[in-house]
């Protein structure tokens, strides 16, 4: 899709689903795993002191609002380029009755964040969650990473949860082993080409500390094993998908990435060089 069609896609979902989780994902169980993975990364900061956190491509605000309840000393800003996502995020925030000003949402494009008038100059940690895959060339994804990195304090962090062509290919091998056809990404997404993204990080002043595959068990079950016994159909609400989510969240505390590189999303934890 071209950039205009991708923008229209997100406008439509924001218009159709508003404050509901469905505005940004079809998979509620994956969202639980994403939040768990993000919380474990934020938890590596000094949680007894204040820290400024920014989510780029915040959708209707569910990540920032949820994390703000766990990290009471942190301030959260979220930006999204769709006005209606931002107003839905504000509506979700109003529901919490948090009037502290600790959480703020703004309209803005990742490619222009450096000149955004309302954002802070620098953040302790910036994260993305399935945002950069909506930029339709590796060059734009790299440009976005450079722009984001320029707003991270020296020694601060970038955490990207983005879909990877590498792990997606591994997941498709699981399907093929079970006699299923490979899946193809949604047309509004360009999954990370890890060779290009990893090679770009140093020029953005970033060092990749770690990757984490936090959803492999869940995704093998959701996208391979359940379809294999269910006429090829994906069942987002199958009880074993819920059980895999619960088990993955419990084990992640002691065995992160225990189930191999088969997840739809991969977490990239980077540090801004001083
Ligand atoms: C898959 S949704 C994820 C939303 C949120 N991060 C979450 O995890 O719930 C992707 C979001 O990225 C936003 N987005 C896509 N391209 C963007 C851009 N160039 N600048 C800012 N936001 C963008 C979309 O509007 C959408 O809300």
Short mmCIF file of C-alpha atoms and ligand atoms in Angstrom, two decimals:
data_model
loop_
_atom_site.label_atom_id
_atom_site.label_comp_id
_atom_site.label_asym_id
_atom_site.label_seq_id
_atom_site.Cartn_x
_atom_site.Cartn_y
_atom_site.Cartn_z
CA UNK A 1 0.00 0.00 0.00
CA UNK A 2 1.14 3.58 -0.48
CA UNK A 3 1.45 5.90 2.53
CA UNK A 4 -1.94 7.51 1.92
CA UNK A 5 -3.72 4.13 1.89
CA UNK A 6 -1.96 3.10 5.11
CA UNK A 7 -3.04 6.36 6.75
CA UNK A 8 -6.61 5.73 5.57
CA UNK A 9 -6.51 2.19 6.93
CA UNK A 10 -5.67 3.47 10.46
CA UNK A 11 -8.22 6.28 10.16
CA UNK A 12 -10.87 3.67 9.36
CA UNK A 13 -9.95 1.42 12.25
CA UNK A 14 -9.89 4.40 14.64
CA UNK A 15 -13.30 5.52 13.34
CA UNK A 16 -14.77 1.98 13.50
CA UNK A 17 -13.40 0.75 16.82
CA UNK A 18 -12.73 3.97 18.81
CA UNK A 19 -11.57 3.23 22.36
CA UNK A 20 -11.71 -0.56 21.92
CA UNK A 21 -8.56 -2.71 21.78
CA UNK A 22 -9.75 -3.87 18.34
CA UNK A 23 -8.71 -0.46 16.90
CA UNK A 24 -5.10 -1.62 16.99
CA UNK A 25 -5.11 -5.44 17.08
CA UNK A 26 -7.24 -8.52 16.43
CA UNK A 27 -5.44 -10.45 19.15
CA UNK A 28 -6.22 -9.57 22.77
CA UNK A 29 -3.95 -12.34 24.06
CA UNK A 30 -0.98 -10.98 22.08
CA UNK A 31 -1.67 -7.56 23.61
CA UNK A 32 -1.30 -9.09 27.10
CA UNK A 33 2.09 -10.50 26.08
CA UNK A 34 3.18 -7.18 24.57
CA UNK A 35 2.27 -5.33 27.76
CA UNK A 36 4.11 -7.89 29.85
CA UNK A 37 7.22 -7.58 27.65
CA UNK A 38 7.11 -3.77 27.78
CA UNK A 39 6.61 -3.75 31.55
CA UNK A 40 9.64 -5.99 32.05
CA UNK A 41 11.76 -3.55 30.01
CA UNK A 42 10.45 -0.44 31.82
CA UNK A 43 11.11 -2.29 35.07
CA UNK A 44 14.85 -2.23 34.26
CA UNK A 45 14.83 1.55 34.85
CA UNK A 46 15.07 2.91 38.39
CA UNK A 47 11.38 2.71 39.25
CA UNK A 48 11.75 4.69 42.48
CA UNK A 49 12.63 7.84 40.53
CA UNK A 50 10.85 9.84 37.86
CA UNK A 51 11.42 8.87 34.21
CA UNK A 52 10.04 10.26 30.96
CA UNK A 53 8.61 7.64 28.61
CA UNK A 54 7.31 8.19 25.05
CA UNK A 55 5.31 5.76 22.93
CA UNK A 56 5.48 6.49 19.21
CA UNK A 57 2.37 5.24 17.38
CA UNK A 58 0.36 4.94 20.60
CA UNK A 59 -2.98 4.13 18.97
CA UNK A 60 -5.85 4.57 21.43
CA UNK A 61 -3.49 4.76 24.38
CA UNK A 62 -3.93 1.31 25.91
CA UNK A 63 -0.18 0.67 26.41
CA UNK A 64 0.60 4.03 28.06
CA UNK A 65 -2.46 3.92 30.30
CA UNK A 66 -1.84 0.34 31.39
CA UNK A 67 1.88 0.88 32.04
CA UNK A 68 1.22 4.12 33.94
CA UNK A 69 -0.72 2.09 36.51
CA UNK A 70 2.32 -0.13 37.09
CA UNK A 71 4.96 2.61 37.06
CA UNK A 72 3.61 5.33 39.29
CA UNK A 73 6.75 7.53 39.19
CA UNK A 74 6.99 7.63 35.40
CA UNK A 75 5.52 10.20 33.00
CA UNK A 76 4.04 8.91 29.75
CA UNK A 77 3.62 10.75 26.45
CA UNK A 78 2.04 9.08 23.42
CA UNK A 79 1.86 10.32 19.83
CA UNK A 80 -0.07 8.92 16.91
CA UNK A 81 -0.60 10.38 13.45
CA UNK A 82 -4.35 9.66 13.43
CA UNK A 83 -6.43 12.36 15.17
CA UNK A 84 -9.18 9.90 16.04
CA UNK A 85 -6.72 7.50 17.68
CA UNK A 86 -5.50 10.37 19.84
CA UNK A 87 -9.03 11.42 20.84
CA UNK A 88 -9.83 7.76 21.65
CA UNK A 89 -6.65 7.63 23.77
CA UNK A 90 -7.82 10.75 25.60
CA UNK A 91 -11.26 9.14 26.13
CA UNK A 92 -9.60 6.00 27.52
CA UNK A 93 -7.51 8.19 29.81
CA UNK A 94 -10.57 10.13 30.99
CA UNK A 95 -12.17 6.79 31.95
CA UNK A 96 -9.33 6.18 34.42
CA UNK A 97 -10.06 9.48 36.17
CA UNK A 98 -6.31 10.09 36.44
CA UNK A 99 -6.06 13.87 36.54
CA UNK A 100 -2.35 13.99 37.39
CA UNK A 101 -1.08 15.19 33.99
CA UNK A 102 1.35 12.25 34.06
CA UNK A 103 -0.08 10.91 30.80
CA UNK A 104 -0.42 13.06 27.68
CA UNK A 105 -1.46 12.20 24.13
CA UNK A 106 -0.69 14.21 20.98
CA UNK A 107 -1.23 13.94 17.27
CA UNK A 108 2.08 13.60 15.42
CA UNK A 109 3.96 11.70 12.72
CA UNK A 110 7.01 9.68 13.73
CA UNK A 111 8.91 11.11 10.78
CA UNK A 112 8.44 14.63 12.18
CA UNK A 113 8.76 14.04 15.92
CA UNK A 114 11.93 16.07 16.29
CA UNK A 115 10.03 19.28 15.61
CA UNK A 116 6.89 18.37 17.56
CA UNK A 117 6.13 21.44 19.71
CA UNK A 118 4.55 19.62 22.68
CA UNK A 119 6.97 16.74 23.16
CA UNK A 120 9.86 16.86 25.61
CA UNK A 121 13.32 17.41 24.14
CA UNK A 122 14.56 14.05 25.41
CA UNK A 123 13.16 10.90 26.99
CA UNK A 124 14.63 8.20 29.21
CA UNK A 125 12.94 5.48 27.18
CA UNK A 126 11.00 5.55 23.91
CA UNK A 127 9.06 2.55 22.72
CA UNK A 128 7.15 1.49 19.63
CA UNK A 129 4.66 -1.35 19.38
CA UNK A 130 3.82 -2.39 15.81
CA UNK A 131 4.19 1.20 14.57
CA UNK A 132 7.30 1.23 12.36
CA UNK A 133 6.00 -1.69 10.27
CA UNK A 134 3.45 0.78 8.89
CA UNK A 135 6.23 2.70 7.11
CA UNK A 136 6.35 1.19 3.67
CA UNK A 137 10.07 1.11 2.91
CA UNK A 138 13.16 0.08 4.89
CA UNK A 139 14.54 3.58 4.27
CA UNK A 140 11.54 5.22 5.99
CA UNK A 141 11.80 2.76 8.88
CA UNK A 142 15.49 3.65 9.25
CA UNK A 143 14.68 7.38 9.04
CA UNK A 144 12.10 6.95 11.81
CA UNK A 145 14.59 5.11 14.02
CA UNK A 146 17.11 7.93 13.56
CA UNK A 147 14.47 10.55 14.42
CA UNK A 148 13.38 8.63 17.52
CA UNK A 149 16.96 8.01 18.64
CA UNK A 150 17.69 11.74 18.51
CA UNK A 151 15.11 12.23 21.27
CA UNK A 152 16.58 9.67 23.69
CA UNK A 153 18.86 10.82 26.50
CA UNK A 154 22.44 9.51 26.30
CA UNK A 155 22.39 6.13 28.01
CA UNK A 156 18.59 5.94 27.60
CA UNK A 157 16.69 3.24 25.75
CA UNK A 158 14.72 2.46 22.63
CA UNK A 159 12.43 -0.58 22.88
CA UNK A 160 10.82 -1.62 19.60
CA UNK A 161 8.24 -4.38 19.41
CA UNK A 162 7.91 -4.85 15.67
CA UNK A 163 7.14 -7.74 13.35
CA UNK A 164 10.22 -9.39 11.89
CA UNK A 165 10.51 -11.10 8.51
CA UNK A 166 13.00 -13.47 10.18
CA UNK A 167 10.71 -14.83 12.90
CA UNK A 168 7.68 -14.76 10.60
CA UNK A 169 9.54 -17.08 8.20
CA UNK A 170 10.30 -19.45 11.09
CA UNK A 171 6.66 -19.41 12.11
CA UNK A 172 5.60 -20.22 8.57
CA UNK A 173 7.97 -23.21 8.58
CA UNK A 174 5.96 -24.53 11.56
CA UNK A 175 2.76 -24.18 9.52
CA UNK A 176 4.29 -25.92 6.54
CA UNK A 177 5.51 -28.79 8.75
CA UNK A 178 1.86 -29.29 9.70
CA UNK A 179 0.62 -29.21 6.09
CA UNK A 180 -0.64 -25.61 6.20
CA UNK A 181 0.13 -22.88 3.67
CA UNK A 182 2.40 -19.98 4.71
CA UNK A 183 0.62 -16.82 5.85
CA UNK A 184 1.36 -13.44 4.28
CA UNK A 185 1.53 -10.10 6.16
CA UNK A 186 -1.35 -7.61 5.98
CA UNK A 187 -0.92 -5.30 3.00
CA UNK A 188 -0.54 -2.22 5.21
CA UNK A 189 2.54 -3.72 6.92
CA UNK A 190 6.19 -4.03 5.96
CA UNK A 191 7.81 -6.35 8.49
CA UNK A 192 11.37 -5.51 9.60
CA UNK A 193 14.16 -6.74 7.36
CA UNK A 194 16.48 -7.38 10.28
CA UNK A 195 19.66 -7.24 8.23
CA UNK A 196 18.87 -3.67 7.17
CA UNK A 197 17.49 -2.53 10.52
CA UNK A 198 20.32 -3.97 12.62
CA UNK A 199 22.93 -2.49 10.26
CA UNK A 200 21.32 0.94 10.63
CA UNK A 201 21.28 1.12 14.45
CA UNK A 202 24.90 2.30 15.02
CA UNK A 203 24.46 5.22 12.62
CA UNK A 204 21.47 6.31 14.74
CA UNK A 205 23.71 6.18 17.83
CA UNK A 206 22.10 2.99 19.10
CA UNK A 207 23.54 -0.25 20.36
CA UNK A 208 21.33 -3.36 20.27
CA UNK A 209 21.48 -4.88 23.77
CA UNK A 210 19.09 -7.78 23.32
CA UNK A 211 16.22 -9.20 21.32
CA UNK A 212 13.38 -11.08 22.97
CA UNK A 213 10.87 -13.45 21.38
CA UNK A 214 8.12 -13.19 23.95
CA UNK A 215 5.19 -14.59 21.98
CA UNK A 216 6.61 -17.74 20.34
CA UNK A 217 4.62 -20.34 22.28
CA UNK A 218 1.43 -18.29 21.86
CA UNK A 219 2.00 -17.75 18.14
CA UNK A 220 2.93 -21.36 17.34
CA UNK A 221 -0.31 -22.43 19.00
CA UNK A 222 -2.45 -19.65 17.52
CA UNK A 223 -1.10 -19.71 13.97
CA UNK A 224 0.10 -23.32 13.51
CA UNK A 225 -1.17 -25.92 16.00
CA UNK A 226 -4.79 -24.79 16.40
CA UNK A 227 -5.26 -24.30 12.62
CA UNK A 228 -3.74 -27.77 12.10
CA UNK A 229 -6.62 -29.31 14.08
CA UNK A 230 -9.25 -26.76 13.06
CA UNK A 231 -9.55 -27.01 9.24
CA UNK A 232 -6.81 -24.43 8.81
CA UNK A 233 -8.75 -21.74 10.73
CA UNK A 234 -7.18 -19.35 13.22
CA UNK A 235 -9.21 -19.17 16.45
CA UNK A 236 -8.17 -16.12 18.47
CA UNK A 237 -10.31 -17.22 21.38
CA UNK A 238 -9.32 -20.90 21.60
CA UNK A 239 -8.83 -21.95 25.26
CA UNK A 240 -5.33 -23.25 24.59
CA UNK A 241 -4.33 -19.83 23.19
CA UNK A 242 -5.41 -18.32 26.51
CA UNK A 243 -3.52 -21.02 28.42
CA UNK A 244 -0.39 -20.38 26.34
CA UNK A 245 -0.68 -16.67 27.13
CA UNK A 246 -0.92 -17.32 30.85
CA UNK A 247 2.02 -19.74 30.79
CA UNK A 248 4.17 -17.41 28.66
CA UNK A 249 3.60 -14.49 31.03
CA UNK A 250 4.49 -16.57 34.05
CA UNK A 251 7.63 -18.10 32.54
CA UNK A 252 8.86 -14.85 30.98
CA UNK A 253 9.91 -13.56 34.40
CA UNK A 254 12.52 -16.32 34.71
CA UNK A 255 12.87 -17.73 31.17
CA UNK A 256 12.36 -14.92 28.64
CA UNK A 257 12.46 -16.16 25.05
CA UNK A 258 12.19 -19.79 26.20
CA UNK A 259 10.25 -20.95 23.14
CA UNK A 260 12.57 -19.98 20.29
CA UNK A 261 12.35 -17.47 17.41
CA UNK A 262 8.80 -18.15 16.17
CA UNK A 263 6.88 -15.07 17.33
CA UNK A 264 5.03 -12.68 15.08
CA UNK A 265 6.65 -9.80 16.98
CA UNK A 266 10.18 -9.49 18.24
CA UNK A 267 11.34 -7.04 20.91
CA UNK A 268 14.52 -5.06 20.14
CA UNK A 269 16.08 -3.43 23.21
CA UNK A 270 18.59 -0.75 22.24
CA UNK A 271 20.63 1.75 24.22
CA UNK A 272 21.52 5.27 23.10
CA UNK A 273 25.26 5.64 23.16
CA UNK A 274 26.64 8.48 25.30
C1 LIG B 1 -0.84 -1.63 15.17
S1 LIG B 1 -1.27 -0.06 15.79
C2 LIG B 1 -0.51 -0.17 17.40
C3 LIG B 1 -0.95 0.88 18.36
C4 LIG B 1 -0.28 0.79 19.72
N1 LIG B 1 1.14 0.91 19.59
C5 LIG B 1 -0.65 -0.51 20.40
O1 LIG B 1 0.22 -1.35 20.60
O2 LIG B 1 -1.81 -0.67 20.78
C6 LIG B 1 -0.19 1.02 14.89
C7 LIG B 1 -0.38 2.48 15.22
O3 LIG B 1 0.69 3.21 14.62
C8 LIG B 1 0.15 4.42 14.14
N2 LIG B 1 1.05 4.93 13.09
C9 LIG B 1 1.31 4.35 11.89
N3 LIG B 1 2.17 5.11 11.19
C10 LIG B 1 2.48 6.17 11.96
C11 LIG B 1 3.31 7.31 11.78
N4 LIG B 1 3.99 7.51 10.64
N5 LIG B 1 3.41 8.20 12.80
C12 LIG B 1 2.71 8.02 13.94
N6 LIG B 1 1.88 6.98 14.16
C13 LIG B 1 1.77 6.06 13.18
C14 LIG B 1 -1.23 4.03 13.63
O4 LIG B 1 -2.08 5.15 13.51
C15 LIG B 1 -1.67 3.05 14.70
O5 LIG B 1 -2.38 3.68 15.73
#
